[in-house]
Amino acid sequence: WRRGGVDVTTVSISDFPLVQSAHGVNIEADIMFEQGDFTDADLLFLPGGMPGASNLFAHKGVCKAVVDQFAAGRKVAAICASPAVVLAPLGILEGKRATCYPGFEQALEGAKYTADLVTVDGNVTTGEGPAAAFPFAYELLAQLVDKKTSDQIAEGMRYAHLMSK
């Protein structure tokens, strides 16, 4: 998203700015959760994976920020396990179409499961899993900036070339 001109702030909910993914990838967050002001965010994005999605749901501040974001009509996005593990229990997906990582669809209570790579319903965007990362990111970039910019970034990253093979 930064490549498309979006001001992105990554956030750690742990005690350290260095966050390790389920597969050992280290990412240094820009800020700690307590330093953030999420009241005017254009988008709150929840990454997926386990136990990451469960950690997000266990964090009261994250849950409040997501509920407030949704209630204000601003964009909420989640991929992989997070639609089922975070958004559904918070009531965000009630009556909405959504997707998530296969095997988690039973937890999408109140939502209509689509099995699509990316599903947009109102101000909520959900992604299926790791293979959906690129189309998910381009969809959100189109929402935040515009489709032309998203398409240009996709072309520059050779995504269209990959998909034509």
Coordinates of C-alpha atoms in Angstrom, one line a residue:
W1 CA 0.0 0.0 0.0
R2 CA 2.9 2.3 0.6
R3 CA 4.0 1.8 -3.0
G4 CA 0.6 3.2 -3.9
G5 CA 1.0 6.3 -1.8
V6 CA -0.9 5.1 1.3
D7 CA 0.3 6.2 4.7
V8 CA 0.6 2.9 6.5
T9 CA 1.3 2.4 10.2
T10 CA 2.0 -1.1 11.4
V11 CA 1.2 -1.8 15.0
S12 CA 2.5 -4.3 17.6
I13 CA 0.1 -5.6 20.2
S14 CA 2.9 -7.5 22.1
D15 CA 5.4 -6.1 24.5
F16 CA 7.9 -5.5 21.8
P17 CA 8.0 -3.7 18.4
L18 CA 9.5 -6.8 16.7
V19 CA 6.6 -9.2 15.8
Q20 CA 7.3 -12.7 14.7
S21 CA 4.8 -14.5 12.4
A22 CA 3.7 -18.1 12.8
H23 CA 6.4 -19.1 10.4
G24 CA 9.3 -17.1 12.0
V25 CA 9.2 -14.0 9.8
N26 CA 10.2 -11.0 11.9
I27 CA 8.5 -7.7 11.2
E28 CA 9.3 -4.5 13.1
A29 CA 6.1 -2.5 13.8
D30 CA 6.1 1.2 13.4
I31 CA 4.4 1.8 16.8
M32 CA 3.1 -0.1 19.8
F33 CA -0.7 -0.4 20.1
E34 CA -0.8 2.0 23.1
Q35 CA 0.8 4.7 21.0
G36 CA -1.8 4.6 18.3
D37 CA -4.9 6.8 17.8
F38 CA -7.2 4.7 15.6
T39 CA -10.2 7.1 15.8
D40 CA -9.7 8.5 12.3
A41 CA -8.1 5.6 10.4
D42 CA -9.2 5.1 6.9
L43 CA -8.8 1.3 7.2
L44 CA -8.0 -1.2 10.0
F45 CA -6.4 -4.3 8.5
L46 CA -6.2 -7.5 10.5
P47 CA -3.6 -10.0 9.3
G48 CA -4.4 -13.7 9.6
G49 CA -2.6 -16.8 10.6
M50 CA -2.7 -18.6 13.9
P51 CA -2.1 -17.9 16.7
G52 CA -2.0 -14.3 15.4
A53 CA -5.7 -14.1 14.8
S54 CA -6.4 -15.4 18.3
N55 CA -4.0 -12.9 19.8
L56 CA -5.8 -10.1 18.0
F57 CA -9.2 -11.2 19.4
A58 CA -7.7 -11.6 22.9
H59 CA -6.6 -7.9 22.8
K60 CA -9.4 -5.8 24.2
G61 CA -8.0 -2.6 22.6
V62 CA -7.9 -4.2 19.1
C63 CA -11.5 -5.4 19.5
K64 CA -12.7 -2.0 20.6
A65 CA -10.8 -0.2 17.8
V66 CA -12.3 -2.6 15.2
V67 CA -15.9 -2.3 16.5
D68 CA -15.6 1.5 16.7
Q69 CA -14.1 1.6 13.1
F70 CA -17.0 -0.5 11.8
A71 CA -19.6 1.5 13.7
A72 CA -18.3 4.7 12.2
G73 CA -18.7 3.3 8.7
R74 CA -14.9 3.2 8.1
K75 CA -13.2 0.4 6.4
V76 CA -12.3 -2.9 8.1
A77 CA -10.3 -5.7 6.4
A78 CA -9.2 -9.1 7.6
I79 CA -7.6 -12.1 5.8
C80 CA -7.1 -15.8 6.5
A81 CA -8.3 -16.8 9.9
S82 CA -9.0 -13.3 11.2
P83 CA -12.5 -12.9 9.5
A84 CA -13.7 -15.9 11.4
V85 CA -11.6 -15.5 14.6
V86 CA -11.9 -11.8 15.1
L87 CA -14.6 -10.2 12.9
A88 CA -17.4 -12.7 13.2
P89 CA -17.4 -12.9 17.1
L90 CA -17.5 -9.1 17.2
G91 CA -20.6 -9.1 15.1
I92 CA -18.9 -7.3 12.2
L93 CA -19.9 -9.9 9.7
E94 CA -23.6 -10.2 10.7
G95 CA -25.7 -10.3 7.5
K96 CA -22.6 -9.8 5.3
R97 CA -20.9 -11.9 2.6
A98 CA -17.4 -12.9 3.7
T99 CA -14.6 -15.3 3.1
C100 CA -11.8 -16.8 5.2
Y101 CA -9.3 -19.6 5.3
P102 CA -10.9 -23.0 4.5
G103 CA -11.8 -24.9 7.6
F104 CA -12.7 -21.7 9.5
E105 CA -16.0 -21.1 7.6
Q106 CA -18.1 -22.6 10.3
A107 CA -17.0 -19.8 12.6
L108 CA -18.4 -17.2 10.3
E109 CA -21.6 -17.1 12.3
G110 CA -24.1 -14.6 10.8
A111 CA -22.2 -14.3 7.5
K112 CA -22.7 -15.8 4.1
Y113 CA -19.5 -17.7 3.2
T114 CA -18.5 -17.0 -0.4
A115 CA -15.3 -19.2 -0.8
D116 CA -13.9 -16.4 -3.0
L117 CA -10.3 -15.1 -2.7
V118 CA -11.6 -11.7 -1.9
T119 CA -15.1 -10.6 -0.8
V120 CA -16.2 -7.0 -0.3
D121 CA -19.5 -6.2 1.4
G122 CA -20.0 -2.6 2.3
N123 CA -17.1 -1.3 4.4
V124 CA -15.8 -4.8 5.1
T125 CA -13.3 -6.6 3.0
T126 CA -12.2 -10.2 3.7
G127 CA -9.5 -12.4 2.1
E128 CA -9.3 -16.1 2.0
G129 CA -5.6 -16.8 2.8
P130 CA -2.0 -16.4 1.7
A131 CA -2.8 -17.0 -2.0
A132 CA -5.3 -14.1 -1.8
A133 CA -2.7 -11.6 -0.4
F134 CA -2.0 -9.9 -3.8
P135 CA -5.6 -9.5 -5.0
F136 CA -6.7 -8.6 -1.5
A137 CA -4.0 -5.9 -1.3
Y138 CA -4.9 -4.5 -4.8
E139 CA -8.6 -4.4 -3.9
L140 CA -7.8 -2.4 -0.7
L141 CA -5.5 -0.1 -2.6
A142 CA -8.3 0.6 -5.1
Q143 CA -10.6 1.4 -2.2
L144 CA -8.1 3.7 -0.5
V145 CA -6.7 5.5 -3.6
D146 CA -8.3 4.4 -6.9
K147 CA -8.4 1.5 -9.3
K148 CA -6.0 3.2 -11.8
T149 CA -3.3 3.4 -9.1
S150 CA -4.0 -0.2 -8.0
D151 CA -3.8 -1.4 -11.6
Q152 CA -0.5 0.5 -12.1
I153 CA 1.0 -1.0 -9.0
A154 CA -0.1 -4.5 -10.0
E155 CA 1.4 -4.0 -13.5
G156 CA 4.7 -2.7 -12.0
M157 CA 4.9 -5.7 -9.8
R158 CA 4.1 -7.9 -12.8
Y159 CA 1.0 -9.3 -11.1
A160 CA -1.1 -9.3 -14.3
H161 CA 1.8 -11.1 -16.1
L162 CA 1.7 -13.8 -13.4
M163 CA -2.1 -14.2 -13.6
S164 CA -2.0 -14.5 -17.4
K165 CA 0.2 -17.7 -17.3

